[in-house]
């Protein structure tokens, strides 16, 4: 099993969600996060004063999938989140040791 964690731009959420639904993903977790990568934030002007925004708002998606479905899910996220501009995000793939559905006690692939 794999835990796929993706950092994406907030306005791409619905497009990514639709792409994941098309691949058969039944659930995901979305968290609002802030951070920066190569763009290192940006400057804005408010009432004549310039200030730097160091941390950019992003969304973090987490999806647990079987090994067989991981590549299709990664490809779907990459295609849906892509704008071609800096700040599109990152995808991280981690090995998932175990999964347990609390309600039924199902484990691993059955719990996903």
PDB file of N, CA and C in Angstrom:
ATOM      1  N   UNK A   1       0.834  -1.175   0.000  1.00  0.00           N
ATOM      2  CA  UNK A   1       0.000   0.000   0.000  1.00  0.00           C
ATOM      3  C   UNK A   1       0.879   1.238   0.000  1.00  0.00           C
ATOM      4  N   UNK A   2       0.318   2.330  -0.529  1.00  0.00           N
ATOM      5  CA  UNK A   2       1.035   3.599  -0.614  1.00  0.00           C
ATOM      6  C   UNK A   2       0.165   4.709  -0.032  1.00  0.00           C
ATOM      7  N   UNK A   3       0.831   5.665   0.599  1.00  0.00           N
ATOM      8  CA  UNK A   3       0.181   6.892   1.032  1.00  0.00           C
ATOM      9  C   UNK A   3       0.698   7.980   0.101  1.00  0.00           C
ATOM     10  N   UNK A   4      -0.197   8.533  -0.693  1.00  0.00           N
ATOM     11  CA  UNK A   4       0.171   9.577  -1.634  1.00  0.00           C
ATOM     12  C   UNK A   4      -0.242  10.906  -1.022  1.00  0.00           C
ATOM     13  N   UNK A   5       0.723  11.783  -0.879  1.00  0.00           N
ATOM     14  CA  UNK A   5       0.508  13.090  -0.284  1.00  0.00           C
ATOM     15  C   UNK A   5       0.868  14.123  -1.340  1.00  0.00           C
ATOM     16  N   UNK A   6      -0.082  14.990  -1.675  1.00  0.00           N
ATOM     17  CA  UNK A   6       0.151  15.980  -2.725  1.00  0.00           C
ATOM     18  C   UNK A   6      -0.126  17.375  -2.186  1.00  0.00           C
ATOM     19  N   UNK A   7       0.762  18.300  -2.500  1.00  0.00           N
ATOM     20  CA  UNK A   7       0.570  19.705  -2.178  1.00  0.00           C
ATOM     21  C   UNK A   7       0.160  20.382  -3.486  1.00  0.00           C
ATOM     22  N   UNK A   8      -1.029  20.994  -3.505  1.00  0.00           N
ATOM     23  CA  UNK A   8      -1.540  21.589  -4.736  1.00  0.00           C
ATOM     24  C   UNK A   8      -2.046  23.006  -4.487  1.00  0.00           C
ATOM     25  N   UNK A   9      -2.301  23.723  -5.566  1.00  0.00           N
ATOM     26  CA  UNK A   9      -2.898  25.052  -5.470  1.00  0.00           C
ATOM     27  C   UNK A   9      -4.379  24.901  -5.122  1.00  0.00           C
ATOM     28  N   UNK A  10      -4.895  25.750  -4.240  1.00  0.00           N
ATOM     29  CA  UNK A  10      -6.292  25.614  -3.801  1.00  0.00           C
ATOM     30  C   UNK A  10      -7.315  25.630  -4.936  1.00  0.00           C
ATOM     31  N   UNK A  11      -7.082  26.420  -5.966  1.00  0.00           N
ATOM     32  CA  UNK A  11      -8.080  26.511  -7.033  1.00  0.00           C
ATOM     33  C   UNK A  11      -8.123  25.265  -7.921  1.00  0.00           C
ATOM     34  N   UNK A  12      -7.207  24.329  -7.736  1.00  0.00           N
ATOM     35  CA  UNK A  12      -7.182  23.093  -8.528  1.00  0.00           C
ATOM     36  C   UNK A  12      -7.864  21.927  -7.816  1.00  0.00           C
ATOM     37  N   UNK A  13      -8.401  22.150  -6.623  1.00  0.00           N
ATOM     38  CA  UNK A  13      -8.953  21.053  -5.816  1.00  0.00           C
ATOM     39  C   UNK A  13     -10.063  20.297  -6.529  1.00  0.00           C
ATOM     40  N   UNK A  14     -11.055  20.980  -7.059  1.00  0.00           N
ATOM     41  CA  UNK A  14     -12.187  20.288  -7.684  1.00  0.00           C
ATOM     42  C   UNK A  14     -11.748  19.497  -8.912  1.00  0.00           C
ATOM     43  N   UNK A  15     -10.815  20.026  -9.674  1.00  0.00           N
ATOM     44  CA  UNK A  15     -10.309  19.327 -10.856  1.00  0.00           C
ATOM     45  C   UNK A  15      -9.576  18.055 -10.438  1.00  0.00           C
ATOM     46  N   UNK A  16      -8.747  18.163  -9.391  1.00  0.00           N
ATOM     47  CA  UNK A  16      -8.017  16.994  -8.894  1.00  0.00           C
ATOM     48  C   UNK A  16      -8.994  15.981  -8.309  1.00  0.00           C
ATOM     49  N   UNK A  17      -9.980  16.440  -7.561  1.00  0.00           N
ATOM     50  CA  UNK A  17     -10.979  15.537  -6.971  1.00  0.00           C
ATOM     51  C   UNK A  17     -11.719  14.764  -8.060  1.00  0.00           C
ATOM     52  N   UNK A  18     -12.140  15.457  -9.109  1.00  0.00           N
ATOM     53  CA  UNK A  18     -12.830  14.788 -10.211  1.00  0.00           C
ATOM     54  C   UNK A  18     -11.933  13.755 -10.892  1.00  0.00           C
ATOM     55  N   UNK A  19     -10.650  14.085 -11.050  1.00  0.00           N
ATOM     56  CA  UNK A  19      -9.702  13.147 -11.666  1.00  0.00           C
ATOM     57  C   UNK A  19      -9.519  11.910 -10.795  1.00  0.00           C
ATOM     58  N   UNK A  20      -9.463  12.116  -9.475  1.00  0.00           N
ATOM     59  CA  UNK A  20      -9.307  10.974  -8.566  1.00  0.00           C
ATOM     60  C   UNK A  20     -10.554  10.110  -8.547  1.00  0.00           C
ATOM     61  N   UNK A  21     -11.726  10.728  -8.586  1.00  0.00           N
ATOM     62  CA  UNK A  21     -12.976   9.951  -8.645  1.00  0.00           C
ATOM     63  C   UNK A  21     -13.015   9.104  -9.906  1.00  0.00           C
ATOM     64  N   UNK A  22     -12.512   9.640 -11.013  1.00  0.00           N
ATOM     65  CA  UNK A  22     -12.485   8.900 -12.273  1.00  0.00           C
ATOM     66  C   UNK A  22     -11.558   7.688 -12.208  1.00  0.00           C
ATOM     67  N   UNK A  23     -10.534   7.741 -11.349  1.00  0.00           N
ATOM     68  CA  UNK A  23      -9.625   6.588 -11.209  1.00  0.00           C
ATOM     69  C   UNK A  23     -10.142   5.584 -10.185  1.00  0.00           C
ATOM     70  N   UNK A  24     -11.258   5.901  -9.519  1.00  0.00           N
ATOM     71  CA  UNK A  24     -11.840   4.972  -8.553  1.00  0.00           C
ATOM     72  C   UNK A  24     -11.446   5.217  -7.116  1.00  0.00           C
ATOM     73  N   UNK A  25     -10.801   6.343  -6.831  1.00  0.00           N
ATOM     74  CA  UNK A  25     -10.450   6.669  -5.448  1.00  0.00           C
ATOM     75  C   UNK A  25     -11.742   6.983  -4.695  1.00  0.00           C
ATOM     76  N   UNK A  26     -11.934   6.332  -3.560  1.00  0.00           N
ATOM     77  CA  UNK A  26     -13.185   6.480  -2.821  1.00  0.00           C
ATOM     78  C   UNK A  26     -13.114   7.496  -1.699  1.00  0.00           C
ATOM     79  N   UNK A  27     -11.925   7.922  -1.317  1.00  0.00           N
ATOM     80  CA  UNK A  27     -11.828   8.889  -0.242  1.00  0.00           C
ATOM     81  C   UNK A  27     -10.476   9.562  -0.218  1.00  0.00           C
ATOM     82  N   UNK A  28     -10.438  10.738   0.371  1.00  0.00           N
ATOM     83  CA  UNK A  28      -9.191  11.468   0.516  1.00  0.00           C
ATOM     84  C   UNK A  28      -9.330  12.414   1.692  1.00  0.00           C
ATOM     85  N   UNK A  29      -8.223  12.884   2.179  1.00  0.00           N
ATOM     86  CA  UNK A  29      -8.190  13.888   3.232  1.00  0.00           C
ATOM     87  C   UNK A  29      -7.576  15.149   2.650  1.00  0.00           C
ATOM     88  N   UNK A  30      -8.199  16.294   2.931  1.00  0.00           N
ATOM     89  CA  UNK A  30      -7.711  17.578   2.439  1.00  0.00           C
ATOM     90  C   UNK A  30      -7.446  18.473   3.639  1.00  0.00           C
ATOM     91  N   UNK A  31      -6.268  19.070   3.667  1.00  0.00           N
ATOM     92  CA  UNK A  31      -5.878  19.961   4.754  1.00  0.00           C
ATOM     93  C   UNK A  31      -5.389  21.267   4.161  1.00  0.00           C
ATOM     94  N   UNK A  32      -5.808  22.390   4.749  1.00  0.00           N
ATOM     95  CA  UNK A  32      -5.271  23.680   4.331  1.00  0.00           C
ATOM     96  C   UNK A  32      -3.907  23.855   4.989  1.00  0.00           C
ATOM     97  N   UNK A  33      -2.910  24.146   4.167  1.00  0.00           N
ATOM     98  CA  UNK A  33      -1.544  24.321   4.670  1.00  0.00           C
ATOM     99  C   UNK A  33      -0.966  25.601   4.080  1.00  0.00           C
ATOM    100  N   UNK A  34       0.160  26.024   4.609  1.00  0.00           N
ATOM    101  CA  UNK A  34       0.875  27.189   4.093  1.00  0.00           C
ATOM    102  C   UNK A  34       2.345  26.810   3.985  1.00  0.00           C
ATOM    103  N   UNK A  35       2.991  27.300   2.949  1.00  0.00           N
ATOM    104  CA  UNK A  35       4.403  27.002   2.792  1.00  0.00           C
ATOM    105  C   UNK A  35       4.970  27.694   1.570  1.00  0.00           C
ATOM    106  N   UNK A  36       6.197  27.356   1.247  1.00  0.00           N
ATOM    107  CA  UNK A  36       6.814  27.891   0.043  1.00  0.00           C
ATOM    108  C   UNK A  36       7.859  26.919  -0.458  1.00  0.00           C
ATOM    109  N   UNK A  37       8.138  27.035  -1.717  1.00  0.00           N
ATOM    110  CA  UNK A  37       9.178  26.248  -2.362  1.00  0.00           C
ATOM    111  C   UNK A  37      10.125  27.203  -3.042  1.00  0.00           C
ATOM    112  N   UNK A  38      10.338  27.002  -4.315  1.00  0.00           N
ATOM    113  CA  UNK A  38      11.267  27.852  -5.059  1.00  0.00           C
ATOM    114  C   UNK A  38      10.790  29.285  -5.197  1.00  0.00           C
ATOM    115  N   UNK A  39       9.466  29.512  -5.142  1.00  0.00           N
ATOM    116  CA  UNK A  39       8.994  30.880  -5.335  1.00  0.00           C
ATOM    117  C   UNK A  39       9.262  31.771  -4.133  1.00  0.00           C
ATOM    118  N   UNK A  40       9.537  31.218  -2.976  1.00  0.00           N
ATOM    119  CA  UNK A  40       9.925  31.953  -1.771  1.00  0.00           C
ATOM    120  C   UNK A  40       8.947  33.073  -1.403  1.00  0.00           C
ATOM    121  N   UNK A  41       7.668  32.859  -1.635  1.00  0.00           N
ATOM    122  CA  UNK A  41       6.670  33.875  -1.290  1.00  0.00           C
ATOM    123  C   UNK A  41       6.588  34.951  -2.361  1.00  0.00           C
ATOM    124  N   UNK A  42       5.880  36.043  -2.050  1.00  0.00           N
ATOM    125  CA  UNK A  42       5.773  37.144  -2.993  1.00  0.00           C
ATOM    126  C   UNK A  42       5.443  38.433  -2.250  1.00  0.00           C
ATOM    127  N   UNK A  43       5.578  39.552  -2.960  1.00  0.00           N
ATOM    128  CA  UNK A  43       5.301  40.854  -2.365  1.00  0.00           C
ATOM    129  C   UNK A  43       3.937  41.342  -2.817  1.00  0.00           C
ATOM    130  N   UNK A  44       3.233  42.033  -1.908  1.00  0.00           N
ATOM    131  CA  UNK A  44       1.954  42.645  -2.226  1.00  0.00           C
ATOM    132  C   UNK A  44       1.940  44.054  -1.667  1.00  0.00           C
ATOM    133  N   UNK A  45       1.058  44.867  -2.231  1.00  0.00           N
ATOM    134  CA  UNK A  45       0.907  46.240  -1.765  1.00  0.00           C
ATOM    135  C   UNK A  45      -0.495  46.384  -1.192  1.00  0.00           C
ATOM    136  N   UNK A  46      -0.581  46.895   0.035  1.00  0.00           N
ATOM    137  CA  UNK A  46      -1.861  47.123   0.692  1.00  0.00           C
ATOM    138  C   UNK A  46      -1.856  48.525   1.270  1.00  0.00           C
ATOM    139  N   UNK A  47      -2.767  49.370   0.787  1.00  0.00           N
ATOM    140  CA  UNK A  47      -2.866  50.766   1.226  1.00  0.00           C
ATOM    141  C   UNK A  47      -1.529  51.501   1.133  1.00  0.00           C
ATOM    142  N   UNK A  48      -0.837  51.253   0.053  1.00  0.00           N
ATOM    143  CA  UNK A  48       0.414  51.954  -0.202  1.00  0.00           C
ATOM    144  C   UNK A  48       1.640  51.353   0.453  1.00  0.00           C
ATOM    145  N   UNK A  49       1.435  50.386   1.325  1.00  0.00           N
ATOM    146  CA  UNK A  49       2.577  49.752   1.997  1.00  0.00           C
ATOM    147  C   UNK A  49       2.871  48.406   1.345  1.00  0.00           C
ATOM    148  N   UNK A  50       4.139  48.173   1.051  1.00  0.00           N
ATOM    149  CA  UNK A  50       4.543  46.902   0.463  1.00  0.00           C
ATOM    150  C   UNK A  50       4.928  45.941   1.576  1.00  0.00           C
ATOM    151  N   UNK A  51       4.452  44.721   1.469  1.00  0.00           N
ATOM    152  CA  UNK A  51       4.833  43.711   2.446  1.00  0.00           C
ATOM    153  C   UNK A  51       5.019  42.368   1.752  1.00  0.00           C
ATOM    154  N   UNK A  52       5.773  41.500   2.391  1.00  0.00           N
ATOM    155  CA  UNK A  52       6.104  40.202   1.822  1.00  0.00           C
ATOM    156  C   UNK A  52       5.241  39.121   2.444  1.00  0.00           C
ATOM    157  N   UNK A  53       4.673  38.299   1.584  1.00  0.00           N
ATOM    158  CA  UNK A  53       3.943  37.116   2.043  1.00  0.00           C
ATOM    159  C   UNK A  53       4.915  35.955   1.901  1.00  0.00           C
ATOM    160  N   UNK A  54       5.388  35.458   3.032  1.00  0.00           N
ATOM    161  CA  UNK A  54       6.410  34.412   3.013  1.00  0.00           C
ATOM    162  C   UNK A  54       5.829  33.022   2.776  1.00  0.00           C
ATOM    163  N   UNK A  55       4.631  32.790   3.268  1.00  0.00           N
ATOM    164  CA  UNK A  55       4.029  31.466   3.159  1.00  0.00           C
ATOM    165  C   UNK A  55       2.780  31.547   2.291  1.00  0.00           C
ATOM    166  N   UNK A  56       2.765  30.742   1.237  1.00  0.00           N
ATOM    167  CA  UNK A  56       1.685  30.731   0.260  1.00  0.00           C
ATOM    168  C   UNK A  56       0.637  29.695   0.689  1.00  0.00           C
ATOM    169  N   UNK A  57      -0.660  30.028   0.619  1.00  0.00           N
ATOM    170  CA  UNK A  57      -1.683  29.035   0.954  1.00  0.00           C
ATOM    171  C   UNK A  57      -1.724  27.916  -0.086  1.00  0.00           C
ATOM    172  N   UNK A  58      -1.745  26.700   0.381  1.00  0.00           N
ATOM    173  CA  UNK A  58      -1.827  25.511  -0.475  1.00  0.00           C
ATOM    174  C   UNK A  58      -2.802  24.532   0.168  1.00  0.00           C
ATOM    175  N   UNK A  59      -3.089  23.444  -0.534  1.00  0.00           N
ATOM    176  CA  UNK A  59      -3.872  22.347   0.019  1.00  0.00           C
ATOM    177  C   UNK A  59      -3.024  21.086  -0.003  1.00  0.00           C
ATOM    178  N   UNK A  60      -3.161  20.286   1.031  1.00  0.00           N
ATOM    179  CA  UNK A  60      -2.468  19.002   1.096  1.00  0.00           C
ATOM    180  C   UNK A  60      -3.518  17.902   0.991  1.00  0.00           C
ATOM    181  N   UNK A  61      -3.373  17.063  -0.026  1.00  0.00           N
ATOM    182  CA  UNK A  61      -4.259  15.919  -0.214  1.00  0.00           C
ATOM    183  C   UNK A  61      -3.532  14.670   0.231  1.00  0.00           C
ATOM    184  N   UNK A  62      -4.234  13.795   0.910  1.00  0.00           N
ATOM    185  CA  UNK A  62      -3.670  12.503   1.285  1.00  0.00           C
ATOM    186  C   UNK A  62      -4.622  11.412   0.827  1.00  0.00           C
ATOM    187  N   UNK A  63      -4.061  10.436   0.117  1.00  0.00           N
ATOM    188  CA  UNK A  63      -4.848   9.343  -0.424  1.00  0.00           C
ATOM    189  C   UNK A  63      -4.088   8.045  -0.167  1.00  0.00           C
ATOM    190  N   UNK A  64      -4.756   7.063   0.423  1.00  0.00           N
ATOM    191  CA  UNK A  64      -4.157   5.749   0.626  1.00  0.00           C
ATOM    192  C   UNK A  64      -4.693   4.811  -0.456  1.00  0.00           C
ATOM    193  N   UNK A  65      -3.782   4.133  -1.155  1.00  0.00           N
ATOM    194  CA  UNK A  65      -4.179   3.244  -2.251  1.00  0.00           C
ATOM    195  C   UNK A  65      -3.345   1.966  -2.213  1.00  0.00           C
ATOM    196  N   UNK A  66      -3.820   0.967  -2.932  1.00  0.00           N
ATOM    197  CA  UNK A  66      -3.039  -0.263  -3.071  1.00  0.00           C
ATOM    198  C   UNK A  66      -1.867   0.013  -4.008  1.00  0.00           C
ATOM    199  N   UNK A  67      -0.858  -0.823  -3.945  1.00  0.00           N
ATOM    200  CA  UNK A  67       0.321  -0.657  -4.794  1.00  0.00           C
ATOM    201  C   UNK A  67      -0.055  -0.633  -6.281  1.00  0.00           C
ATOM    202  N   UNK A  68      -1.034  -1.457  -6.667  1.00  0.00           N
ATOM    203  CA  UNK A  68      -1.421  -1.570  -8.065  1.00  0.00           C
ATOM    204  C   UNK A  68      -2.035  -0.272  -8.604  1.00  0.00           C
ATOM    205  N   UNK A  69      -2.693   0.490  -7.762  1.00  0.00           N
ATOM    206  CA  UNK A  69      -3.385   1.704  -8.199  1.00  0.00           C
ATOM    207  C   UNK A  69      -2.546   2.968  -8.041  1.00  0.00           C
ATOM    208  N   UNK A  70      -1.401   2.861  -7.403  1.00  0.00           N
ATOM    209  CA  UNK A  70      -0.608   4.049  -7.063  1.00  0.00           C
ATOM    210  C   UNK A  70      -0.201   4.858  -8.285  1.00  0.00           C
ATOM    211  N   UNK A  71       0.337   4.227  -9.314  1.00  0.00           N
ATOM    212  CA  UNK A  71       0.810   4.978 -10.482  1.00  0.00           C
ATOM    213  C   UNK A  71      -0.326   5.713 -11.185  1.00  0.00           C
ATOM    214  N   UNK A  72      -1.497   5.096 -11.290  1.00  0.00           N
ATOM    215  CA  UNK A  72      -2.643   5.750 -11.934  1.00  0.00           C
ATOM    216  C   UNK A  72      -3.097   6.962 -11.132  1.00  0.00           C
ATOM    217  N   UNK A  73      -3.076   6.855  -9.808  1.00  0.00           N
ATOM    218  CA  UNK A  73      -3.476   7.969  -8.947  1.00  0.00           C
ATOM    219  C   UNK A  73      -2.468   9.107  -9.042  1.00  0.00           C
ATOM    220  N   UNK A  74      -1.188   8.784  -9.028  1.00  0.00           N
ATOM    221  CA  UNK A  74      -0.140   9.801  -9.155  1.00  0.00           C
ATOM    222  C   UNK A  74      -0.282  10.543 -10.486  1.00  0.00           C
ATOM    223  N   UNK A  75      -0.479   9.792 -11.564  1.00  0.00           N
ATOM    224  CA  UNK A  75      -0.624  10.406 -12.886  1.00  0.00           C
ATOM    225  C   UNK A  75      -1.860  11.309 -12.943  1.00  0.00           C
ATOM    226  N   UNK A  76      -2.953  10.884 -12.317  1.00  0.00           N
ATOM    227  CA  UNK A  76      -4.180  11.683 -12.315  1.00  0.00           C
ATOM    228  C   UNK A  76      -3.979  12.993 -11.558  1.00  0.00           C
ATOM    229  N   UNK A  77      -3.309  12.923 -10.411  1.00  0.00           N
ATOM    230  CA  UNK A  77      -3.048  14.142  -9.638  1.00  0.00           C
ATOM    231  C   UNK A  77      -2.141  15.074 -10.425  1.00  0.00           C
ATOM    232  N   UNK A  78      -1.076  14.531 -10.995  1.00  0.00           N
ATOM    233  CA  UNK A  78      -0.130  15.364 -11.735  1.00  0.00           C
ATOM    234  C   UNK A  78      -0.810  16.065 -12.906  1.00  0.00           C
ATOM    235  N   UNK A  79      -1.604  15.338 -13.659  1.00  0.00           N
ATOM    236  CA  UNK A  79      -2.260  15.930 -14.824  1.00  0.00           C
ATOM    237  C   UNK A  79      -3.283  16.987 -14.402  1.00  0.00           C
ATOM    238  N   UNK A  80      -4.057  16.713 -13.369  1.00  0.00           N
ATOM    239  CA  UNK A  80      -5.109  17.636 -12.947  1.00  0.00           C
ATOM    240  C   UNK A  80      -4.564  18.875 -12.248  1.00  0.00           C
ATOM    241  N   UNK A  81      -3.461  18.749 -11.527  1.00  0.00           N
ATOM    242  CA  UNK A  81      -2.908  19.874 -10.769  1.00  0.00           C
ATOM    243  C   UNK A  81      -1.998  20.756 -11.624  1.00  0.00           C
ATOM    244  N   UNK A  82      -1.600  20.280 -12.783  1.00  0.00           N
ATOM    245  CA  UNK A  82      -0.632  20.981 -13.627  1.00  0.00           C
ATOM    246  C   UNK A  82      -1.218  22.239 -14.257  1.00  0.00           C
ATOM    247  N   UNK A  83      -0.528  23.373 -14.085  1.00  0.00           N
ATOM    248  CA  UNK A  83      -0.870  24.608 -14.790  1.00  0.00           C
ATOM    249  C   UNK A  83       0.309  25.069 -15.644  1.00  0.00           C
ATOM    250  N   UNK A  84       1.485  24.533 -15.356  1.00  0.00           N
ATOM    251  CA  UNK A  84       2.677  24.936 -16.084  1.00  0.00           C
ATOM    252  C   UNK A  84       3.385  26.129 -15.477  1.00  0.00           C
ATOM    253  N   UNK A  85       2.856  26.640 -14.381  1.00  0.00           N
ATOM    254  CA  UNK A  85       3.456  27.799 -13.722  1.00  0.00           C
ATOM    255  C   UNK A  85       4.110  27.370 -12.420  1.00  0.00           C
ATOM    256  N   UNK A  86       5.023  28.198 -11.939  1.00  0.00           N
ATOM    257  CA  UNK A  86       5.689  27.909 -10.677  1.00  0.00           C
ATOM    258  C   UNK A  86       4.648  27.833  -9.558  1.00  0.00           C
ATOM    259  N   UNK A  87       4.834  26.889  -8.644  1.00  0.00           N
ATOM    260  CA  UNK A  87       3.912  26.740  -7.525  1.00  0.00           C
ATOM    261  C   UNK A  87       2.842  25.692  -7.743  1.00  0.00           C
ATOM    262  N   UNK A  88       2.970  24.873  -8.797  1.00  0.00           N
ATOM    263  CA  UNK A  88       1.980  23.821  -9.042  1.00  0.00           C
ATOM    264  C   UNK A  88       1.934  22.799  -7.921  1.00  0.00           C
ATOM    265  N   UNK A  89       3.035  22.589  -7.217  1.00  0.00           N
ATOM    266  CA  UNK A  89       3.026  21.696  -6.068  1.00  0.00           C
ATOM    267  C   UNK A  89       3.978  20.529  -6.193  1.00  0.00           C
ATOM    268  N   UNK A  90       3.788  19.578  -5.294  1.00  0.00           N
ATOM    269  CA  UNK A  90       4.630  18.384  -5.221  1.00  0.00           C
ATOM    270  C   UNK A  90       3.754  17.187  -4.887  1.00  0.00           C
ATOM    271  N   UNK A  91       4.241  16.000  -5.254  1.00  0.00           N
ATOM    272  CA  UNK A  91       3.591  14.749  -4.879  1.00  0.00           C
ATOM    273  C   UNK A  91       4.631  13.890  -4.184  1.00  0.00           C
ATOM    274  N   UNK A  92       4.273  13.379  -3.014  1.00  0.00           N
ATOM    275  CA  UNK A  92       5.155  12.497  -2.254  1.00  0.00           C
ATOM    276  C   UNK A  92       4.476  11.138  -2.131  1.00  0.00           C
ATOM    277  N   UNK A  93       5.257  10.071  -2.267  1.00  0.00           N
ATOM    278  CA  UNK A  93       4.719   8.721  -2.172  1.00  0.00           C
ATOM    279  C   UNK A  93       5.459   7.991  -1.061  1.00  0.00           C
ATOM    280  N   UNK A  94       4.699   7.497  -0.094  1.00  0.00           N
ATOM    281  CA  UNK A  94       5.271   6.799   1.054  1.00  0.00           C
ATOM    282  C   UNK A  94       4.718   5.386   1.130  1.00  0.00           C
ATOM    283  N   UNK A  95       5.547   4.453   1.586  1.00  0.00           N
ATOM    284  CA  UNK A  95       5.051   3.108   1.849  1.00  0.00           C
ATOM    285  C   UNK A  95       4.142   3.165   3.073  1.00  0.00           C
ATOM    286  N   UNK A  96       3.021   2.484   2.987  1.00  0.00           N
ATOM    287  CA  UNK A  96       2.052   2.448   4.076  1.00  0.00           C
ATOM    288  C   UNK A  96       2.087   1.052   4.678  1.00  0.00           C
ATOM    289  N   UNK A  97       2.519   0.965   5.915  1.00  0.00           N
ATOM    290  CA  UNK A  97       2.689  -0.326   6.565  1.00  0.00           C
ATOM    291  C   UNK A  97       1.389  -1.048   6.831  1.00  0.00           C
ATOM    292  N   UNK A  98       0.398  -0.330   7.335  1.00  0.00           N
ATOM    293  CA  UNK A  98      -0.872  -0.973   7.697  1.00  0.00           C
ATOM    294  C   UNK A  98      -1.988   0.044   7.629  1.00  0.00           C
ATOM    295  N   UNK A  99      -3.195  -0.477   7.437  1.00  0.00           N
ATOM    296  CA  UNK A  99      -4.401   0.350   7.485  1.00  0.00           C
ATOM    297  C   UNK A  99      -5.462  -0.440   8.217  1.00  0.00           C
ATOM    298  N   UNK A 100      -6.286   0.250   8.982  1.00  0.00           N
ATOM    299  CA  UNK A 100      -7.334  -0.410   9.758  1.00  0.00           C
ATOM    300  C   UNK A 100      -8.589   0.450   9.715  1.00  0.00           C
ATOM    301  N   UNK A 101      -9.714  -0.144   9.295  1.00  0.00           N
ATOM    302  CA  UNK A 101     -10.992   0.558   9.339  1.00  0.00           C
ATOM    303  C   UNK A 101     -11.542   0.385  10.745  1.00  0.00           C
ATOM    304  N   UNK A 102     -11.716   1.477  11.439  1.00  0.00           N
ATOM    305  CA  UNK A 102     -12.107   1.449  12.844  1.00  0.00           C
ATOM    306  C   UNK A 102     -13.464   0.772  13.026  1.00  0.00           C
ATOM    307  N   UNK A 103     -14.445   1.103  12.190  1.00  0.00           N
ATOM    308  CA  UNK A 103     -15.803   0.599  12.360  1.00  0.00           C
ATOM    309  C   UNK A 103     -15.902  -0.918  12.250  1.00  0.00           C
ATOM    310  N   UNK A 104     -15.217  -1.511  11.254  1.00  0.00           N
ATOM    311  CA  UNK A 104     -15.388  -2.940  10.989  1.00  0.00           C
ATOM    312  C   UNK A 104     -14.196  -3.807  11.391  1.00  0.00           C
ATOM    313  N   UNK A 105     -13.057  -3.182  11.596  1.00  0.00           N
ATOM    314  CA  UNK A 105     -11.859  -3.948  11.901  1.00  0.00           C
ATOM    315  C   UNK A 105     -11.154  -4.481  10.665  1.00  0.00           C
ATOM    316  N   UNK A 106     -11.620  -4.125   9.473  1.00  0.00           N
ATOM    317  CA  UNK A 106     -10.958  -4.568   8.258  1.00  0.00           C
ATOM    318  C   UNK A 106      -9.541  -4.011   8.221  1.00  0.00           C
ATOM    319  N   UNK A 107      -8.648  -4.771   7.601  1.00  0.00           N
ATOM    320  CA  UNK A 107      -7.246  -4.366   7.578  1.00  0.00           C
ATOM    321  C   UNK A 107      -6.732  -4.220   6.149  1.00  0.00           C
ATOM    322  N   UNK A 108      -5.694  -3.411   6.034  1.00  0.00           N
ATOM    323  CA  UNK A 108      -4.911  -3.201   4.825  1.00  0.00           C
ATOM    324  C   UNK A 108      -5.776  -2.881   3.599  1.00  0.00           C
ATOM    325  N   UNK A 109      -5.654  -3.636   2.518  1.00  0.00           N
ATOM    326  CA  UNK A 109      -6.374  -3.327   1.290  1.00  0.00           C
ATOM    327  C   UNK A 109      -7.879  -3.283   1.456  1.00  0.00           C
ATOM    328  N   UNK A 110      -8.414  -4.145   2.311  1.00  0.00           N
ATOM    329  CA  UNK A 110      -9.859  -4.147   2.547  1.00  0.00           C
ATOM    330  C   UNK A 110     -10.308  -2.883   3.276  1.00  0.00           C
ATOM    331  N   UNK A 111      -9.415  -2.278   4.036  1.00  0.00           N
ATOM    332  CA  UNK A 111      -9.757  -1.080   4.793  1.00  0.00           C
ATOM    333  C   UNK A 111      -9.749   0.175   3.927  1.00  0.00           C
ATOM    334  N   UNK A 112      -9.113   0.096   2.771  1.00  0.00           N
ATOM    335  CA  UNK A 112      -9.040   1.260   1.903  1.00  0.00           C
ATOM    336  C   UNK A 112     -10.328   1.419   1.140  1.00  0.00           C
TER     337      UNK A 112
END
